[in-house]
Amino acid sequence: MFINLTLQLLDKELEKIQLALLRISDEALWTRLREETNSIGNLCLHLSGNEYHNIANSIGGYPYERERSVEFLAEAGYTCRELSEHLTSVREQSRIVLAALSERDLHREVNIVYPSGAGIASYSRSIQELLYHMTVHYSYHTGQIVYIARQIQGENVHVLKWRH
């Protein structure tokens, strides 16, 4: 139940991101509202890197394929469509890993390993805690993406059709 709920929540957040990506141009994807902030492109790369790292790598045992600092330094390299497809591809990998879990697996500890020099210490957590934390993290950045898209879109349209 928790695993299915996690996927449902993550899928809803991905839908919001994809709607935001439809509202902006490929050039606007890499716009930073201020120099020290992240673009929508950076946040999408970060979310895909984080999801892959936590689910595919840490839970599923897939190879570690993340350069976290690049997620925030990138200034181009993807179009809106390509990033949307990339996020969807990572989600499909997550779906495969999570489908293999049982509710009893939620209490199993996993190691979230960062390479030396990443600036983040490796740690262990239960799968349930990891999925909860990852879902909250994904939602937080989704809100940022939707807000930035609203600020930089070509016309004044509510990205999610909400007034706030």
PDB file of N, CA and C in Angstrom, residues 70-147:
ATOM      1  N   VAL A  70      26.996  18.424 -11.388  1.00  0.00           N
ATOM      2  CA  VAL A  70      26.633  18.765 -12.764  1.00  0.00           C
ATOM      3  C   VAL A  70      25.152  19.133 -12.860  1.00  0.00           C
ATOM      4  N   GLU A  71      24.324  18.520 -12.010  1.00  0.00           N
ATOM      5  CA  GLU A  71      22.896  18.824 -12.020  1.00  0.00           C
ATOM      6  C   GLU A  71      22.650  20.324 -11.804  1.00  0.00           C
ATOM      7  N   PHE A  72      23.493  20.941 -10.996  1.00  0.00           N
ATOM      8  CA  PHE A  72      23.309  22.349 -10.658  1.00  0.00           C
ATOM      9  C   PHE A  72      24.138  23.290 -11.529  1.00  0.00           C
ATOM     10  N   LEU A  73      25.157  22.770 -12.201  1.00  0.00           N
ATOM     11  CA  LEU A  73      26.025  23.595 -13.029  1.00  0.00           C
ATOM     12  C   LEU A  73      25.575  23.670 -14.486  1.00  0.00           C
ATOM     13  N   ALA A  74      24.767  22.723 -14.920  1.00  0.00           N
ATOM     14  CA  ALA A  74      24.343  22.673 -16.327  1.00  0.00           C
ATOM     15  C   ALA A  74      23.627  23.962 -16.723  1.00  0.00           C
ATOM     16  N   GLU A  75      23.891  24.391 -17.938  1.00  0.00           N
ATOM     17  CA  GLU A  75      23.244  25.586 -18.482  1.00  0.00           C
ATOM     18  C   GLU A  75      22.547  25.288 -19.796  1.00  0.00           C
ATOM     19  N   ALA A  76      22.567  24.040 -20.225  1.00  0.00           N
ATOM     20  CA  ALA A  76      21.930  23.592 -21.470  1.00  0.00           C
ATOM     21  C   ALA A  76      22.116  22.079 -21.553  1.00  0.00           C
ATOM     22  N   GLY A  77      21.755  21.533 -22.698  1.00  0.00           N
ATOM     23  CA  GLY A  77      21.992  20.112 -22.907  1.00  0.00           C
ATOM     24  C   GLY A  77      20.733  19.304 -23.131  1.00  0.00           C
ATOM     25  N   TYR A  78      19.602  19.830 -22.730  1.00  0.00           N
ATOM     26  CA  TYR A  78      18.321  19.162 -22.925  1.00  0.00           C
ATOM     27  C   TYR A  78      17.296  20.182 -23.380  1.00  0.00           C
ATOM     28  N   THR A  79      16.312  19.727 -24.123  1.00  0.00           N
ATOM     29  CA  THR A  79      15.124  20.520 -24.419  1.00  0.00           C
ATOM     30  C   THR A  79      14.077  20.173 -23.365  1.00  0.00           C
ATOM     31  N   CYS A  80      12.987  20.904 -23.353  1.00  0.00           N
ATOM     32  CA  CYS A  80      11.897  20.584 -22.420  1.00  0.00           C
ATOM     33  C   CYS A  80      11.394  19.162 -22.663  1.00  0.00           C
ATOM     34  N   ARG A  81      11.213  18.815 -23.912  1.00  0.00           N
ATOM     35  CA  ARG A  81      10.722  17.471 -24.251  1.00  0.00           C
ATOM     36  C   ARG A  81      11.708  16.390 -23.797  1.00  0.00           C
ATOM     37  N   GLU A  82      12.990  16.611 -24.047  1.00  0.00           N
ATOM     38  CA  GLU A  82      13.991  15.619 -23.653  1.00  0.00           C
ATOM     39  C   GLU A  82      14.047  15.443 -22.140  1.00  0.00           C
ATOM     40  N   LEU A  83      13.937  16.540 -21.396  1.00  0.00           N
ATOM     41  CA  LEU A  83      13.942  16.421 -19.934  1.00  0.00           C
ATOM     42  C   LEU A  83      12.697  15.708 -19.444  1.00  0.00           C
ATOM     43  N   SER A  84      11.563  15.983 -20.046  1.00  0.00           N
ATOM     44  CA  SER A  84      10.331  15.292 -19.679  1.00  0.00           C
ATOM     45  C   SER A  84      10.480  13.786 -19.916  1.00  0.00           C
ATOM     46  N   GLU A  85      11.048  13.432 -21.057  1.00  0.00           N
ATOM     47  CA  GLU A  85      11.264  12.018 -21.369  1.00  0.00           C
ATOM     48  C   GLU A  85      12.276  11.383 -20.417  1.00  0.00           C
ATOM     49  N   HIS A  86      13.301  12.141 -20.053  1.00  0.00           N
ATOM     50  CA  HIS A  86      14.309  11.641 -19.117  1.00  0.00           C
ATOM     51  C   HIS A  86      13.686  11.368 -17.745  1.00  0.00           C
ATOM     52  N   LEU A  87      12.903  12.314 -17.261  1.00  0.00           N
ATOM     53  CA  LEU A  87      12.222  12.128 -15.973  1.00  0.00           C
ATOM     54  C   LEU A  87      11.300  10.902 -16.022  1.00  0.00           C
ATOM     55  N   THR A  88      10.609  10.714 -17.130  1.00  0.00           N
ATOM     56  CA  THR A  88       9.719   9.563 -17.293  1.00  0.00           C
ATOM     57  C   THR A  88      10.510   8.262 -17.323  1.00  0.00           C
ATOM     58  N   SER A  89      11.647   8.263 -17.985  1.00  0.00           N
ATOM     59  CA  SER A  89      12.497   7.071 -18.050  1.00  0.00           C
ATOM     60  C   SER A  89      12.998   6.668 -16.666  1.00  0.00           C
ATOM     61  N   VAL A  90      13.427   7.642 -15.888  1.00  0.00           N
ATOM     62  CA  VAL A  90      13.870   7.355 -14.519  1.00  0.00           C
ATOM     63  C   VAL A  90      12.703   6.803 -13.703  1.00  0.00           C
ATOM     64  N   ARG A  91      11.514   7.372 -13.884  1.00  0.00           N
ATOM     65  CA  ARG A  91      10.341   6.891 -13.149  1.00  0.00           C
ATOM     66  C   ARG A  91      10.034   5.444 -13.508  1.00  0.00           C
ATOM     67  N   GLU A  92      10.195   5.074 -14.761  1.00  0.00           N
ATOM     68  CA  GLU A  92       9.949   3.683 -15.160  1.00  0.00           C
ATOM     69  C   GLU A  92      10.938   2.740 -14.498  1.00  0.00           C
ATOM     70  N   GLN A  93      12.185   3.166 -14.352  1.00  0.00           N
ATOM     71  CA  GLN A  93      13.167   2.348 -13.619  1.00  0.00           C
ATOM     72  C   GLN A  93      12.748   2.223 -12.157  1.00  0.00           C
ATOM     73  N   SER A  94      12.293   3.313 -11.576  1.00  0.00           N
ATOM     74  CA  SER A  94      11.823   3.290 -10.182  1.00  0.00           C
ATOM     75  C   SER A  94      10.638   2.345 -10.036  1.00  0.00           C
ATOM     76  N   ARG A  95       9.733   2.387 -10.986  1.00  0.00           N
ATOM     77  CA  ARG A  95       8.551   1.530 -10.946  1.00  0.00           C
ATOM     78  C   ARG A  95       8.958   0.049 -10.931  1.00  0.00           C
ATOM     79  N   ILE A  96       9.958  -0.313 -11.726  1.00  0.00           N
ATOM     80  CA  ILE A  96      10.439  -1.700 -11.770  1.00  0.00           C
ATOM     81  C   ILE A  96      11.023  -2.106 -10.425  1.00  0.00           C
ATOM     82  N   VAL A  97      11.865  -1.249  -9.855  1.00  0.00           N
ATOM     83  CA  VAL A  97      12.492  -1.555  -8.557  1.00  0.00           C
ATOM     84  C   VAL A  97      11.435  -1.678  -7.470  1.00  0.00           C
ATOM     85  N   LEU A  98      10.512  -0.726  -7.414  1.00  0.00           N
ATOM     86  CA  LEU A  98       9.514  -0.727  -6.344  1.00  0.00           C
ATOM     87  C   LEU A  98       8.515  -1.864  -6.500  1.00  0.00           C
ATOM     88  N   ALA A  99       8.239  -2.298  -7.726  1.00  0.00           N
ATOM     89  CA  ALA A  99       7.313  -3.416  -7.948  1.00  0.00           C
ATOM     90  C   ALA A  99       7.858  -4.717  -7.365  1.00  0.00           C
ATOM     91  N   ALA A 100       9.162  -4.804  -7.229  1.00  0.00           N
ATOM     92  CA  ALA A 100       9.783  -6.020  -6.694  1.00  0.00           C
ATOM     93  C   ALA A 100       9.786  -6.052  -5.172  1.00  0.00           C
ATOM     94  N   LEU A 101       9.361  -4.969  -4.524  1.00  0.00           N
ATOM     95  CA  LEU A 101       9.380  -4.890  -3.059  1.00  0.00           C
ATOM     96  C   LEU A 101       8.058  -5.343  -2.466  1.00  0.00           C
ATOM     97  N   SER A 102       8.155  -5.869  -1.270  1.00  0.00           N
ATOM     98  CA  SER A 102       6.959  -6.169  -0.487  1.00  0.00           C
ATOM     99  C   SER A 102       6.860  -5.136   0.631  1.00  0.00           C
ATOM    100  N   GLU A 103       5.737  -5.098   1.275  1.00  0.00           N
ATOM    101  CA  GLU A 103       5.564  -4.171   2.406  1.00  0.00           C
ATOM    102  C   GLU A 103       6.581  -4.483   3.511  1.00  0.00           C
ATOM    103  N   ARG A 104       6.975  -5.744   3.647  1.00  0.00           N
ATOM    104  CA  ARG A 104       7.975  -6.109   4.663  1.00  0.00           C
ATOM    105  C   ARG A 104       9.337  -5.521   4.348  1.00  0.00           C
ATOM    106  N   ASP A 105       9.620  -5.327   3.062  1.00  0.00           N
ATOM    107  CA  ASP A 105      10.905  -4.733   2.666  1.00  0.00           C
ATOM    108  C   ASP A 105      11.048  -3.293   3.144  1.00  0.00           C
ATOM    109  N   LEU A 106       9.948  -2.649   3.441  1.00  0.00           N
ATOM    110  CA  LEU A 106      10.004  -1.239   3.832  1.00  0.00           C
ATOM    111  C   LEU A 106      10.853  -1.004   5.073  1.00  0.00           C
ATOM    112  N   HIS A 107      11.008  -2.014   5.904  1.00  0.00           N
ATOM    113  CA  HIS A 107      11.781  -1.864   7.145  1.00  0.00           C
ATOM    114  C   HIS A 107      13.260  -2.187   6.951  1.00  0.00           C
ATOM    115  N   ARG A 108      13.607  -2.691   5.778  1.00  0.00           N
ATOM    116  CA  ARG A 108      15.001  -3.027   5.484  1.00  0.00           C
ATOM    117  C   ARG A 108      15.825  -1.753   5.339  1.00  0.00           C
ATOM    118  N   GLU A 109      17.011  -1.763   5.930  1.00  0.00           N
ATOM    119  CA  GLU A 109      17.926  -0.634   5.819  1.00  0.00           C
ATOM    120  C   GLU A 109      18.687  -0.712   4.500  1.00  0.00           C
ATOM    121  N   VAL A 110      18.857   0.434   3.868  1.00  0.00           N
ATOM    122  CA  VAL A 110      19.683   0.530   2.668  1.00  0.00           C
ATOM    123  C   VAL A 110      20.717   1.625   2.886  1.00  0.00           C
ATOM    124  N   ASN A 111      21.809   1.514   2.157  1.00  0.00           N
ATOM    125  CA  ASN A 111      22.864   2.515   2.226  1.00  0.00           C
ATOM    126  C   ASN A 111      22.728   3.463   1.042  1.00  0.00           C
ATOM    127  N   ILE A 112      22.764   4.747   1.343  1.00  0.00           N
ATOM    128  CA  ILE A 112      22.760   5.779   0.317  1.00  0.00           C
ATOM    129  C   ILE A 112      24.188   6.296   0.295  1.00  0.00           C
ATOM    130  N   VAL A 113      24.924   5.884  -0.724  1.00  0.00           N
ATOM    131  CA  VAL A 113      26.360   6.125  -0.776  1.00  0.00           C
ATOM    132  C   VAL A 113      26.672   7.246  -1.758  1.00  0.00           C
ATOM    133  N   TYR A 114      27.433   8.209  -1.265  1.00  0.00           N
ATOM    134  CA  TYR A 114      27.943   9.293  -2.101  1.00  0.00           C
ATOM    135  C   TYR A 114      29.445   9.092  -2.263  1.00  0.00           C
ATOM    136  N   PRO A 115      29.974   9.384  -3.443  1.00  0.00           N
ATOM    137  CA  PRO A 115      31.427   9.236  -3.623  1.00  0.00           C
ATOM    138  C   PRO A 115      32.179  10.267  -2.791  1.00  0.00           C
ATOM    139  N   SER A 116      33.420   9.950  -2.461  1.00  0.00           N
ATOM    140  CA  SER A 116      34.222  10.917  -1.712  1.00  0.00           C
ATOM    141  C   SER A 116      34.361  12.178  -2.547  1.00  0.00           C
ATOM    142  N   GLY A 117      34.334  13.296  -1.878  1.00  0.00           N
ATOM    143  CA  GLY A 117      34.422  14.573  -2.570  1.00  0.00           C
ATOM    144  C   GLY A 117      33.082  15.139  -3.005  1.00  0.00           C
ATOM    145  N   ALA A 118      31.985  14.405  -2.777  1.00  0.00           N
ATOM    146  CA  ALA A 118      30.666  14.891  -3.189  1.00  0.00           C
ATOM    147  C   ALA A 118      30.140  15.971  -2.249  1.00  0.00           C
ATOM    148  N   GLY A 119      30.736  16.075  -1.070  1.00  0.00           N
ATOM    149  CA  GLY A 119      30.290  17.077  -0.110  1.00  0.00           C
ATOM    150  C   GLY A 119      29.088  16.638   0.708  1.00  0.00           C
ATOM    151  N   ILE A 120      28.667  15.395   0.533  1.00  0.00           N
ATOM    152  CA  ILE A 120      27.538  14.847   1.281  1.00  0.00           C
ATOM    153  C   ILE A 120      27.975  13.512   1.855  1.00  0.00           C
ATOM    154  N   ALA A 121      27.712  13.309   3.125  1.00  0.00           N
ATOM    155  CA  ALA A 121      28.088  12.053   3.769  1.00  0.00           C
ATOM    156  C   ALA A 121      27.106  10.945   3.401  1.00  0.00           C
ATOM    157  N   SER A 122      27.628   9.755   3.225  1.00  0.00           N
ATOM    158  CA  SER A 122      26.777   8.586   3.000  1.00  0.00           C
ATOM    159  C   SER A 122      26.017   8.277   4.274  1.00  0.00           C
ATOM    160  N   TYR A 123      24.879   7.607   4.164  1.00  0.00           N
ATOM    161  CA  TYR A 123      24.080   7.290   5.338  1.00  0.00           C
ATOM    162  C   TYR A 123      23.221   6.064   5.057  1.00  0.00           C
ATOM    163  N   SER A 124      22.571   5.558   6.100  1.00  0.00           N
ATOM    164  CA  SER A 124      21.653   4.422   5.981  1.00  0.00           C
ATOM    165  C   SER A 124      20.290   4.842   6.491  1.00  0.00           C
ATOM    166  N   ARG A 125      19.254   4.272   5.896  1.00  0.00           N
ATOM    167  CA  ARG A 125      17.875   4.520   6.323  1.00  0.00           C
ATOM    168  C   ARG A 125      17.018   3.348   5.890  1.00  0.00           C
ATOM    169  N   SER A 126      15.873   3.227   6.516  1.00  0.00           N
ATOM    170  CA  SER A 126      14.932   2.200   6.068  1.00  0.00           C
ATOM    171  C   SER A 126      14.375   2.634   4.706  1.00  0.00           C
ATOM    172  N   ILE A 127      13.954   1.664   3.928  1.00  0.00           N
ATOM    173  CA  ILE A 127      13.379   1.980   2.622  1.00  0.00           C
ATOM    174  C   ILE A 127      12.169   2.891   2.780  1.00  0.00           C
ATOM    175  N   GLN A 128      11.352   2.641   3.799  1.00  0.00           N
ATOM    176  CA  GLN A 128      10.177   3.477   4.009  1.00  0.00           C
ATOM    177  C   GLN A 128      10.573   4.924   4.277  1.00  0.00           C
ATOM    178  N   GLU A 129      11.549   5.131   5.150  1.00  0.00           N
ATOM    179  CA  GLU A 129      12.007   6.495   5.430  1.00  0.00           C
ATOM    180  C   GLU A 129      12.588   7.146   4.185  1.00  0.00           C
ATOM    181  N   LEU A 130      13.339   6.384   3.417  1.00  0.00           N
ATOM    182  CA  LEU A 130      13.950   6.908   2.205  1.00  0.00           C
ATOM    183  C   LEU A 130      12.884   7.337   1.194  1.00  0.00           C
ATOM    184  N   LEU A 131      11.870   6.487   1.006  1.00  0.00           N
ATOM    185  CA  LEU A 131      10.802   6.822   0.058  1.00  0.00           C
ATOM    186  C   LEU A 131       9.997   8.031   0.526  1.00  0.00           C
ATOM    187  N   TYR A 132       9.742   8.105   1.822  1.00  0.00           N
ATOM    188  CA  TYR A 132       9.013   9.263   2.361  1.00  0.00           C
ATOM    189  C   TYR A 132       9.818  10.544   2.124  1.00  0.00           C
ATOM    190  N   HIS A 133      11.080  10.506   2.501  1.00  0.00           N
ATOM    191  CA  HIS A 133      11.934  11.674   2.333  1.00  0.00           C
ATOM    192  C   HIS A 133      12.037  12.071   0.862  1.00  0.00           C
ATOM    193  N   MET A 134      12.200  11.085  -0.015  1.00  0.00           N
ATOM    194  CA  MET A 134      12.332  11.361  -1.430  1.00  0.00           C
ATOM    195  C   MET A 134      11.066  11.980  -2.005  1.00  0.00           C
ATOM    196  N   THR A 135       9.904  11.524  -1.561  1.00  0.00           N
ATOM    197  CA  THR A 135       8.633  12.073  -2.033  1.00  0.00           C
ATOM    198  C   THR A 135       8.474  13.531  -1.611  1.00  0.00           C
ATOM    199  N   VAL A 136       8.820  13.832  -0.379  1.00  0.00           N
ATOM    200  CA  VAL A 136       8.752  15.215   0.105  1.00  0.00           C
ATOM    201  C   VAL A 136       9.727  16.085  -0.687  1.00  0.00           C
ATOM    202  N   HIS A 137      10.925  15.601  -0.884  1.00  0.00           N
ATOM    203  CA  HIS A 137      11.950  16.323  -1.646  1.00  0.00           C
ATOM    204  C   HIS A 137      11.470  16.595  -3.072  1.00  0.00           C
ATOM    205  N   TYR A 138      10.873  15.600  -3.702  1.00  0.00           N
ATOM    206  CA  TYR A 138      10.372  15.740  -5.068  1.00  0.00           C
ATOM    207  C   TYR A 138       9.261  16.796  -5.120  1.00  0.00           C
ATOM    208  N   SER A 139       8.378  16.762  -4.142  1.00  0.00           N
ATOM    209  CA  SER A 139       7.278  17.731  -4.091  1.00  0.00           C
ATOM    210  C   SER A 139       7.795  19.155  -3.895  1.00  0.00           C
ATOM    211  N   TYR A 140       8.781  19.304  -3.045  1.00  0.00           N
ATOM    212  CA  TYR A 140       9.374  20.622  -2.781  1.00  0.00           C
ATOM    213  C   TYR A 140       9.903  21.228  -4.077  1.00  0.00           C
ATOM    214  N   HIS A 141      10.699  20.455  -4.803  1.00  0.00           N
ATOM    215  CA  HIS A 141      11.277  20.982  -6.039  1.00  0.00           C
ATOM    216  C   HIS A 141      10.230  21.136  -7.145  1.00  0.00           C
ATOM    217  N   THR A 142       9.195  20.304  -7.130  1.00  0.00           N
ATOM    218  CA  THR A 142       8.103  20.484  -8.091  1.00  0.00           C
ATOM    219  C   THR A 142       7.468  21.860  -7.900  1.00  0.00           C
ATOM    220  N   GLY A 143       7.231  22.237  -6.673  1.00  0.00           N
ATOM    221  CA  GLY A 143       6.675  23.565  -6.395  1.00  0.00           C
ATOM    222  C   GLY A 143       7.564  24.667  -6.925  1.00  0.00           C
ATOM    223  N   GLN A 144       8.875  24.513  -6.767  1.00  0.00           N
ATOM    224  CA  GLN A 144       9.802  25.510  -7.305  1.00  0.00           C
ATOM    225  C   GLN A 144       9.699  25.576  -8.829  1.00  0.00           C
ATOM    226  N   ILE A 145       9.642  24.419  -9.463  1.00  0.00           N
ATOM    227  CA  ILE A 145       9.568  24.363 -10.927  1.00  0.00           C
ATOM    228  C   ILE A 145       8.304  25.056 -11.425  1.00  0.00           C
ATOM    229  N   VAL A 146       7.179  24.754 -10.806  1.00  0.00           N
ATOM    230  CA  VAL A 146       5.908  25.365 -11.218  1.00  0.00           C
ATOM    231  C   VAL A 146       5.957  26.876 -11.007  1.00  0.00           C
ATOM    232  N   TYR A 147       6.511  27.323  -9.903  1.00  0.00           N
ATOM    233  CA  TYR A 147       6.608  28.753  -9.626  1.00  0.00           C
ATOM    234  C   TYR A 147       7.499  29.456 -10.653  1.00  0.00           C
TER     235      TYR A 147
END
